[in-house]
PDB file of C-alpha atoms in Angstrom:
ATOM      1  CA  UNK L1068     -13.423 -13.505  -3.739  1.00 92.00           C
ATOM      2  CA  UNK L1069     -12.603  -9.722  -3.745  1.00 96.00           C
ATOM      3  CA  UNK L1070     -11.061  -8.241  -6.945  1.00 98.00           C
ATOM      4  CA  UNK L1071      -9.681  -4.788  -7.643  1.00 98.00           C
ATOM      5  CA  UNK L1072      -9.720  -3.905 -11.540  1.00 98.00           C
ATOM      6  CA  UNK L1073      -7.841  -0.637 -12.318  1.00 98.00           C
ATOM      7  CA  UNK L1074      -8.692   1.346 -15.526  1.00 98.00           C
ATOM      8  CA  UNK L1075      -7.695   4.462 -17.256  1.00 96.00           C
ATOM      9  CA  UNK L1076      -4.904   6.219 -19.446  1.00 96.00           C
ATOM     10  CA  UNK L1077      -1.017   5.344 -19.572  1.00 95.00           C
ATOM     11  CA  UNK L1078      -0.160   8.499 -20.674  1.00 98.00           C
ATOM     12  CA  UNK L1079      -0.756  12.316 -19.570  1.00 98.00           C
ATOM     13  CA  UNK L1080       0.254  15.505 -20.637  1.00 98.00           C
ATOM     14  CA  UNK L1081       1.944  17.492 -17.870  1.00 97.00           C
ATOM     15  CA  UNK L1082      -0.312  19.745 -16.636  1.00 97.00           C
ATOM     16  CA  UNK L1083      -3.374  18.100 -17.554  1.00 98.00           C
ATOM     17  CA  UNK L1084      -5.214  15.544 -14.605  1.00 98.00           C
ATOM     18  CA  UNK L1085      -4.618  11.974 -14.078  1.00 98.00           C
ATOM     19  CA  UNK L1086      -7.798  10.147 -13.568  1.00 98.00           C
ATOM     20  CA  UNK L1087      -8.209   6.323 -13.120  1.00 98.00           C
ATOM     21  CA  UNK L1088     -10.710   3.897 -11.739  1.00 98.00           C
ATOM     22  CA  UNK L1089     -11.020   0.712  -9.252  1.00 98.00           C
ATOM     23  CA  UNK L1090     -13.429  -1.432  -9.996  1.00 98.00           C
ATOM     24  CA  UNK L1091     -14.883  -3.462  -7.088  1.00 98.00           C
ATOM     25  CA  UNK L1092     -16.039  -7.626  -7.141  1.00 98.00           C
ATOM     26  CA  UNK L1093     -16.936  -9.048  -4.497  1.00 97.00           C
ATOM     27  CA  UNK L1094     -17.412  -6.069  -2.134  1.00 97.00           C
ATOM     28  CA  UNK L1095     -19.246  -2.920  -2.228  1.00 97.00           C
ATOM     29  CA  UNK L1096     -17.635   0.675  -1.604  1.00 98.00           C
ATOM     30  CA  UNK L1097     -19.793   1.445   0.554  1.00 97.00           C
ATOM     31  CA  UNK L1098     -18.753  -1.415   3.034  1.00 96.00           C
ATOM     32  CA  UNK L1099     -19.060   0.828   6.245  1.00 94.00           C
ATOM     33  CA  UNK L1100     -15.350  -1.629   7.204  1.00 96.00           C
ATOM     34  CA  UNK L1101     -13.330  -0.539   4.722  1.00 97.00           C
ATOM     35  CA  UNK L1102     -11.588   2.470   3.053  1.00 97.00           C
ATOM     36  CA  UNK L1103     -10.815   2.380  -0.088  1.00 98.00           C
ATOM     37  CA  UNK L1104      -6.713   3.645  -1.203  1.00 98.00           C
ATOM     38  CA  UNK L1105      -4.672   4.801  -4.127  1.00 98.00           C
ATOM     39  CA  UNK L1106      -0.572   4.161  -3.209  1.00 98.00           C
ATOM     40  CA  UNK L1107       1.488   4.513  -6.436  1.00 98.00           C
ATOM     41  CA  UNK L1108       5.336   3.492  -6.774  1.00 97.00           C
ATOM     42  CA  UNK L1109       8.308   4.784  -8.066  1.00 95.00           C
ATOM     43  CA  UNK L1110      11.635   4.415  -8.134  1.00 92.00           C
ATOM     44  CA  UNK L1111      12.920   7.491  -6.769  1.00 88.00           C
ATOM     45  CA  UNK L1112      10.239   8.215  -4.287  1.00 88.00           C
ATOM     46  CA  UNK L1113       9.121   4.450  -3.461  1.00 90.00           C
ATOM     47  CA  UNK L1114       5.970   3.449  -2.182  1.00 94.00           C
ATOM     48  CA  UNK L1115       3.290   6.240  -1.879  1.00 95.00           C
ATOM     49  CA  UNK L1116      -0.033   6.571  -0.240  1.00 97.00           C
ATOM     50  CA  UNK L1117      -1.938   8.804  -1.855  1.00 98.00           C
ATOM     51  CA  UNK L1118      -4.823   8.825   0.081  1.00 98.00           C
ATOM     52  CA  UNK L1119      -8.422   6.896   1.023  1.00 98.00           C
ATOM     53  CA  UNK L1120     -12.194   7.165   0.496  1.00 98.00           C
ATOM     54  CA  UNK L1121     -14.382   5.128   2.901  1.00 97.00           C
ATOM     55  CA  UNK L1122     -17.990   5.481   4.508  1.00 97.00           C
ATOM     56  CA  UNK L1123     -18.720   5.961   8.116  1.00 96.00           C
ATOM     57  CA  UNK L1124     -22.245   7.098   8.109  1.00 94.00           C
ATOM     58  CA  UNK L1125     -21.218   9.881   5.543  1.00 97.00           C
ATOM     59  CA  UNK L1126     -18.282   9.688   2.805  1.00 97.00           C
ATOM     60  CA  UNK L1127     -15.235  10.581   4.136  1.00 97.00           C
ATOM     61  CA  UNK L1128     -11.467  11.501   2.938  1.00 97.00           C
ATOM     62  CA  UNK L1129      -8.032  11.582   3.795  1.00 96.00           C
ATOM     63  CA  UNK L1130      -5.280  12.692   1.388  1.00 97.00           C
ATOM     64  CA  UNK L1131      -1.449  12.542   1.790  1.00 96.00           C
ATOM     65  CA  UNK L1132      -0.040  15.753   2.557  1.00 94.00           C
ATOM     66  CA  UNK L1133       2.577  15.659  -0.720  1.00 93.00           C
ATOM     67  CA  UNK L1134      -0.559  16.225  -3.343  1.00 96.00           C
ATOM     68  CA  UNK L1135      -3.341  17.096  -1.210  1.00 96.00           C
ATOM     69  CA  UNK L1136      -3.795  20.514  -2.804  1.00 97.00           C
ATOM     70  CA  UNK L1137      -4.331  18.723  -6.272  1.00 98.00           C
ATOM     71  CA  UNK L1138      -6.043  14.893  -5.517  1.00 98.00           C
ATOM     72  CA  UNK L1139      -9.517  13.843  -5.360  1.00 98.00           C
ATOM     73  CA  UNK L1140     -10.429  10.106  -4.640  1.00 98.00           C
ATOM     74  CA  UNK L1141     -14.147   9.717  -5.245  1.00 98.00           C
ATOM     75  CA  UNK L1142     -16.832   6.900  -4.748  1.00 98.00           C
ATOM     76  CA  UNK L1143     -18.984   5.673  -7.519  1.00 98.00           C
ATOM     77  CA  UNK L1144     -21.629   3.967  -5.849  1.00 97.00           C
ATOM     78  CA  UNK L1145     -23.532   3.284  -8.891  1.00 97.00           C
ATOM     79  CA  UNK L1146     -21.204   1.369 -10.665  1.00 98.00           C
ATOM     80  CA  UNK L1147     -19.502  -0.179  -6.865  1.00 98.00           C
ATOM     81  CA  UNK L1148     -15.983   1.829  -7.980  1.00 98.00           C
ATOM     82  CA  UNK L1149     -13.831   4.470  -6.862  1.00 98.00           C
ATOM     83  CA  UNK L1150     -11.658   6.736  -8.699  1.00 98.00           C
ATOM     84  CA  UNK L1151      -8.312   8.459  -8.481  1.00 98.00           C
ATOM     85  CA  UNK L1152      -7.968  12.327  -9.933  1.00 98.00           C
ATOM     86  CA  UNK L1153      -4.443  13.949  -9.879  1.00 98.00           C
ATOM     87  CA  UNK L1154      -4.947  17.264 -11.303  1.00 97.00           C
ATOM     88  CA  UNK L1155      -1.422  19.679 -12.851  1.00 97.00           C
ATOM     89  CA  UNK L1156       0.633  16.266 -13.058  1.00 98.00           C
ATOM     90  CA  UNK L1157       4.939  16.531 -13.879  1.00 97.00           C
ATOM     91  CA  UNK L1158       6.637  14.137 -14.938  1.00 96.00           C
ATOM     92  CA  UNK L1159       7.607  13.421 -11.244  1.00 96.00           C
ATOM     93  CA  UNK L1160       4.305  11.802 -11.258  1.00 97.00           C
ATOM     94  CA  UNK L1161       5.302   9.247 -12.971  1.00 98.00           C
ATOM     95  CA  UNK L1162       4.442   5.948 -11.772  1.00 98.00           C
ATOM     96  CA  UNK L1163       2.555   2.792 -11.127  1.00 98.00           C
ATOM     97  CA  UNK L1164      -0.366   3.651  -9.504  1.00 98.00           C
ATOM     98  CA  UNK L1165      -2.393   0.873  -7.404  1.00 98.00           C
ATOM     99  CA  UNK L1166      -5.536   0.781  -5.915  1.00 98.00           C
ATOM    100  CA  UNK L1167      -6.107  -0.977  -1.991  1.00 98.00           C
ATOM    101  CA  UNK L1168      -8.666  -1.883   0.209  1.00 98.00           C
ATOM    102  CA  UNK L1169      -7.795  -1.219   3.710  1.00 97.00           C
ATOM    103  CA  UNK L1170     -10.392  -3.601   5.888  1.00 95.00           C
ATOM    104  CA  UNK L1171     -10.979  -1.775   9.568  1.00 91.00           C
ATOM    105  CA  UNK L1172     -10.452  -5.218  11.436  1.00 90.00           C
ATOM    106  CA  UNK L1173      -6.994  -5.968   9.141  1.00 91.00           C
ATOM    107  CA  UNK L1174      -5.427  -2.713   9.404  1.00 92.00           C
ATOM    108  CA  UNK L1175      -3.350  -2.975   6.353  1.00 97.00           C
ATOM    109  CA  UNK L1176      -3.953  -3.433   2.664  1.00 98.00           C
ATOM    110  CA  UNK L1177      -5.267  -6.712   1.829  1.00 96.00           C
ATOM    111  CA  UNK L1178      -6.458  -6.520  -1.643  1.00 98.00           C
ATOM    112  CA  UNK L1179      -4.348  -4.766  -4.535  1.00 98.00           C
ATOM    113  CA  UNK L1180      -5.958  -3.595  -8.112  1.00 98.00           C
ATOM    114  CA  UNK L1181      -3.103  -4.982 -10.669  1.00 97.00           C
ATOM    115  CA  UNK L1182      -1.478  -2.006 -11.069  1.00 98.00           C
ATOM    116  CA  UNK L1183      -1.335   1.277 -13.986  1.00 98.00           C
ATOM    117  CA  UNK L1184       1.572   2.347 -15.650  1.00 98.00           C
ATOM    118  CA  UNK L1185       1.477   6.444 -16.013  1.00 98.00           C
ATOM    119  CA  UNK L1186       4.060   8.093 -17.914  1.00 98.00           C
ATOM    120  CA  UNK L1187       3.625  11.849 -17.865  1.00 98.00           C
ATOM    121  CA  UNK L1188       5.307  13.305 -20.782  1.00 96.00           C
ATOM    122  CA  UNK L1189       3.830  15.904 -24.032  1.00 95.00           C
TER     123      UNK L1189
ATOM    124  CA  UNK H 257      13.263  10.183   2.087  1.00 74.00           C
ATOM    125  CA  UNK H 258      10.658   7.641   3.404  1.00 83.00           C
ATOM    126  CA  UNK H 259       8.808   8.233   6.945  1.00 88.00           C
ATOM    127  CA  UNK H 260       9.541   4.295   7.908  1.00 96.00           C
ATOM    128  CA  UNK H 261      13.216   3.196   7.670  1.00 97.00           C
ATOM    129  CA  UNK H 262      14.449  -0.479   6.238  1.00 97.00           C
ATOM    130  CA  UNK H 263      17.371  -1.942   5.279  1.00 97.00           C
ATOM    131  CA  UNK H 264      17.670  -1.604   1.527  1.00 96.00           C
ATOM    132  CA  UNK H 265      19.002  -4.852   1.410  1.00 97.00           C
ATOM    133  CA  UNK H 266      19.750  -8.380   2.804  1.00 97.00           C
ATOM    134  CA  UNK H 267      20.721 -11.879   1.878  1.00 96.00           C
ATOM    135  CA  UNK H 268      21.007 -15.348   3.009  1.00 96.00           C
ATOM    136  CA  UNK H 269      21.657 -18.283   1.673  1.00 96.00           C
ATOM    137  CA  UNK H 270      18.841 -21.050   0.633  1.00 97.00           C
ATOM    138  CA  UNK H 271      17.446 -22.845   4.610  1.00 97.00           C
ATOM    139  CA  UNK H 272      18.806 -20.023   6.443  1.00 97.00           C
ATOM    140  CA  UNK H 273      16.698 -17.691   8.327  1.00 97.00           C
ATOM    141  CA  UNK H 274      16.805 -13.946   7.800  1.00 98.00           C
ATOM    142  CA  UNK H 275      15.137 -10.946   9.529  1.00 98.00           C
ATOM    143  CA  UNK H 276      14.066  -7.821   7.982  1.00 98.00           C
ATOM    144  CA  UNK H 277      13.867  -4.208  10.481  1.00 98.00           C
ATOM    145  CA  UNK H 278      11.189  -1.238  10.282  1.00 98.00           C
ATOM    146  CA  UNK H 279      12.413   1.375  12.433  1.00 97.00           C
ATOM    147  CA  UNK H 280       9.568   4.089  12.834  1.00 97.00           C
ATOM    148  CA  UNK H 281       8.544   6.534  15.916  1.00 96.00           C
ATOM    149  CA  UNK H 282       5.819   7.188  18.313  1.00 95.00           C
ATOM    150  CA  UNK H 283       3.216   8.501  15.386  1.00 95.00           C
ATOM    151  CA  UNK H 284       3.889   5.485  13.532  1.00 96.00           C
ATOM    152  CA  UNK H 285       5.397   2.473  14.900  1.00 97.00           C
ATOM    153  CA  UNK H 286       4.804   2.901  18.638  1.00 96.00           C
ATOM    154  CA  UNK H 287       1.440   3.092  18.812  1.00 95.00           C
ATOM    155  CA  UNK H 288      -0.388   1.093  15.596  1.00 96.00           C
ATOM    156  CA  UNK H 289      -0.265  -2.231  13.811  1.00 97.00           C
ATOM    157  CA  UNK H 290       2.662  -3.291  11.354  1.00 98.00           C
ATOM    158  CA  UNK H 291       1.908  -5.041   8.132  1.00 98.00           C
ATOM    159  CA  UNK H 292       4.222  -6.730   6.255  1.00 98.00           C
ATOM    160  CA  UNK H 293       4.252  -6.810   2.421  1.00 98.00           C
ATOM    161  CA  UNK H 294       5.979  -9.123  -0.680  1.00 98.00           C
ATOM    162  CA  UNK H 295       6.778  -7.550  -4.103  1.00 97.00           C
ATOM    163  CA  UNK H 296       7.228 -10.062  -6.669  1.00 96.00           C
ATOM    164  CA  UNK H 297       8.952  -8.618 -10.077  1.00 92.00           C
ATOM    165  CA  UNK H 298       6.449  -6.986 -12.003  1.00 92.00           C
ATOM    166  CA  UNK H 299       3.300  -7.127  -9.912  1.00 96.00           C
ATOM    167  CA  UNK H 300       1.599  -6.286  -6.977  1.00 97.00           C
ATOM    168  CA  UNK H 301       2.526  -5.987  -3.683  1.00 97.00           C
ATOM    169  CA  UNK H 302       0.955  -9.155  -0.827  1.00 98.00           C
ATOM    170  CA  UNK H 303       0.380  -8.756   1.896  1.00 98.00           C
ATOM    171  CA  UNK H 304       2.571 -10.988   4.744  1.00 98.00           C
ATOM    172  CA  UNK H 305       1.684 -10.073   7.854  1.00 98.00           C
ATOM    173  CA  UNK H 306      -0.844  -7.658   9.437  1.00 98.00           C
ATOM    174  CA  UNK H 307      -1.529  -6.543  13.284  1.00 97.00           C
ATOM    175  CA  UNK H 308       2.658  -6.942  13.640  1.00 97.00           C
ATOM    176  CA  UNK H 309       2.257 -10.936  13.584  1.00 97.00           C
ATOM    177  CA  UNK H 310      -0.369 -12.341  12.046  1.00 97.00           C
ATOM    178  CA  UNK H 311      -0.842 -14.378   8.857  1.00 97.00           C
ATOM    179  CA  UNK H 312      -3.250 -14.217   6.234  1.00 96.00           C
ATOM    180  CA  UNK H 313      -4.843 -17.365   5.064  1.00 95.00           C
ATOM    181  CA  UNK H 314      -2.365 -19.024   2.676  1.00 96.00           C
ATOM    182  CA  UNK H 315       0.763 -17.440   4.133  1.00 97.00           C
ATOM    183  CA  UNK H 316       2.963 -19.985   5.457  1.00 97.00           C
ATOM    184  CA  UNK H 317       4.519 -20.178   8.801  1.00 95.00           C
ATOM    185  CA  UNK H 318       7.912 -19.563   7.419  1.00 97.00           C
ATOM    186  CA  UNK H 319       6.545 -15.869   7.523  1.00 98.00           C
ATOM    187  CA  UNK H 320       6.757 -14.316  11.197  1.00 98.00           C
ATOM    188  CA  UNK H 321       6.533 -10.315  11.978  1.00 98.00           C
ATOM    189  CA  UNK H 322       6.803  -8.897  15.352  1.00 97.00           C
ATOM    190  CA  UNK H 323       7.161  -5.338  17.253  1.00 97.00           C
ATOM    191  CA  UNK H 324       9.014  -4.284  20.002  1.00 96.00           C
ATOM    192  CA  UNK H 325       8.673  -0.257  20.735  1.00 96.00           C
ATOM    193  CA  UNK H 326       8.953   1.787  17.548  1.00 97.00           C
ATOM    194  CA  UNK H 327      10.528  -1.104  15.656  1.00 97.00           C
ATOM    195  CA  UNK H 328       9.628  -4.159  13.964  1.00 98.00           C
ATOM    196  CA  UNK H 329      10.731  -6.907  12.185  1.00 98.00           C
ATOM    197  CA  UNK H 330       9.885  -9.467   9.614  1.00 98.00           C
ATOM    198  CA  UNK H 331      11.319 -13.092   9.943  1.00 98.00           C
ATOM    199  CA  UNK H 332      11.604 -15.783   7.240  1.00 98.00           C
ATOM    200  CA  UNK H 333      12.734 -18.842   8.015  1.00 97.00           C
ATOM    201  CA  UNK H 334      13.908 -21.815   5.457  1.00 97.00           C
ATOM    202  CA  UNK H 335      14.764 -19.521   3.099  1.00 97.00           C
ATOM    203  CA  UNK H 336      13.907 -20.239  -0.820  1.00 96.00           C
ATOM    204  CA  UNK H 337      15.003 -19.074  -4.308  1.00 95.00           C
ATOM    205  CA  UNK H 338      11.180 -18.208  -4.583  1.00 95.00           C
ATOM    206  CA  UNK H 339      11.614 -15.768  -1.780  1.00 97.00           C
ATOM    207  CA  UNK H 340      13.523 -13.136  -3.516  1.00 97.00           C
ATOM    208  CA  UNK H 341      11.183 -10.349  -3.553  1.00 97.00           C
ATOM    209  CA  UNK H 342      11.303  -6.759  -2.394  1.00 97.00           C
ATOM    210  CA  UNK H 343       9.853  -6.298   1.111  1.00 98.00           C
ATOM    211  CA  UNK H 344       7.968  -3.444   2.873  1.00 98.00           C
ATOM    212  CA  UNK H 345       6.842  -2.715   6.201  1.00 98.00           C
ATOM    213  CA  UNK H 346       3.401  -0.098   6.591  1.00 98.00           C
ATOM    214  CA  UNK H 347       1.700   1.055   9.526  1.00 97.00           C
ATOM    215  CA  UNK H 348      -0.670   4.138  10.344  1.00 96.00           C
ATOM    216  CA  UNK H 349       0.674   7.441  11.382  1.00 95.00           C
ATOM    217  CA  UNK H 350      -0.805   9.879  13.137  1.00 94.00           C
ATOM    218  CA  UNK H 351       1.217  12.924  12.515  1.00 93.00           C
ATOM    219  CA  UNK H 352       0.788  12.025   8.481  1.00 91.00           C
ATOM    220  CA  UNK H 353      -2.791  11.533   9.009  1.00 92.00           C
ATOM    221  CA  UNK H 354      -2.072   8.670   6.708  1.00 94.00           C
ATOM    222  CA  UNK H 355      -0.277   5.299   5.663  1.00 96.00           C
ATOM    223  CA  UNK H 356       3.344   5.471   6.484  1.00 96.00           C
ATOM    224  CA  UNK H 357       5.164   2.805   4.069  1.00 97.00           C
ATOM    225  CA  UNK H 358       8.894   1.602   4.250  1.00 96.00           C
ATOM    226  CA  UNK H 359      11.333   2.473   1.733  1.00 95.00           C
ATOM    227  CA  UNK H 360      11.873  -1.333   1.082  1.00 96.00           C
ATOM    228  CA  UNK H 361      14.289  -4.032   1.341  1.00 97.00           C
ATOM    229  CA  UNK H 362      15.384  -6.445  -1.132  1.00 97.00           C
ATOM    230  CA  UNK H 363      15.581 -10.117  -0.172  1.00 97.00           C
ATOM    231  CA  UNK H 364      18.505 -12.094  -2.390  1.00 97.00           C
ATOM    232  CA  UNK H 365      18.651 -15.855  -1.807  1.00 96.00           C
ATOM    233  CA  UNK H 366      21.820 -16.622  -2.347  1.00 89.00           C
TER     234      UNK H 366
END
């Protein structure tokens, strides 16, 4: 049984960075089938992938073009977790953010962390 | 504005059957694998349907996606109170270099 456990603040100060984590059961993160995905939701801009982290030989990264400039989605190998940094956040960040693995042979997000409420406000 | 287009809403009554569109392009659509998701109130999204018509284990029959082109849709059949959920389509796109996801639709059972 694969299970997705999200951790990290509710609340950030605008311009500071958002940072939370995905801990991984069941599966490692360096599962050479996988990639490993922060969407987030809000209501006025939906359902958002943010981008991926997954191994192919060598670590590899794709971001969504809307926060690419400010978003790093690392692997933590030691611990079997990956983590979600949005750095200079507005309140138009504002959201619940999830975490998703992506298996190659499903094509789609099959497991889903439970979900962090942000706020971004001083 | 989101890349994949839905209804934003549809309804049936309880038994009926009701379909659900995901209109998308070449990038998209066209050329990769629909999934299908549920949102319950209040937590995660499921996952439906994946590789535009097949079924996780545990997902019931009543649950049908297909894809025709750069559309697709998502069928329920016998509908149930227990259905009302929002609903969103996904697929790669190459253009985004990413996950293209539907704006949503939300199911009421009437």
């Amino acid at each position: 049984q694969i299970h997705l456990q999200q951790s990290g603040p509710g609340l950030v100060k605008p311009s500071q960075t958002l940072a939370l984590t995905c801990a991984i059961s069941g599966d490692s993160v360096s599962n050479n089938n996988a990639a490993w995905n922060w969407i987030r939701q809000s209501p006025s801009r939906g359902l958002e992938w943010l981008g991926r982290t997954y191994y192919r030989s060598k670590w590899l990264n794709d971001y969504a073009e809307s926060v690419r400039s400010r978003i790093a989605i690392n692997p933590d190998t030691s611990k079997n977790q990956f983590s979600l940094q949005l750095n200079s956040v507005t309140p138009e960040d504002t959201a619940v953010y999830y975490c998703a693995k992506w298996p190659a042979k499903v094509n789609a997000f099959d497991i889903w962390g439970q979900g962090t409420m942000v706020t971004v406000s001083s | 504005q989101s890349v994949l287009t839905q209804p934003p809403s549809v309804s049936a009554a309880p038994g009926q059957r009701v379909t659900i569109s995901c209109s998308g392009r070449s990038s998209n659509v066209g050329n990769y694998h629909v999934s299908w998701y549920q949102q319950l109130p209040g937590t995660a999204p499921k996952l439906l349907i994946y590789d535009n018509d097949k079924r996780p284990s545990g997902i019931p029959d009543r649950f049908s996606g297909s894809k025709s082109g750069t559309s697709a849709t998502l069928a329920i059949t016998g509908l149930q109170t227990g259905d009302e959920a929002d609903y969103y389509c996904g697929t790669w796109d190459t253009s985004l270099t990413g996950v293209a996801l539907g704006g949503g639709t939300k199911l009421t059972v009437l």
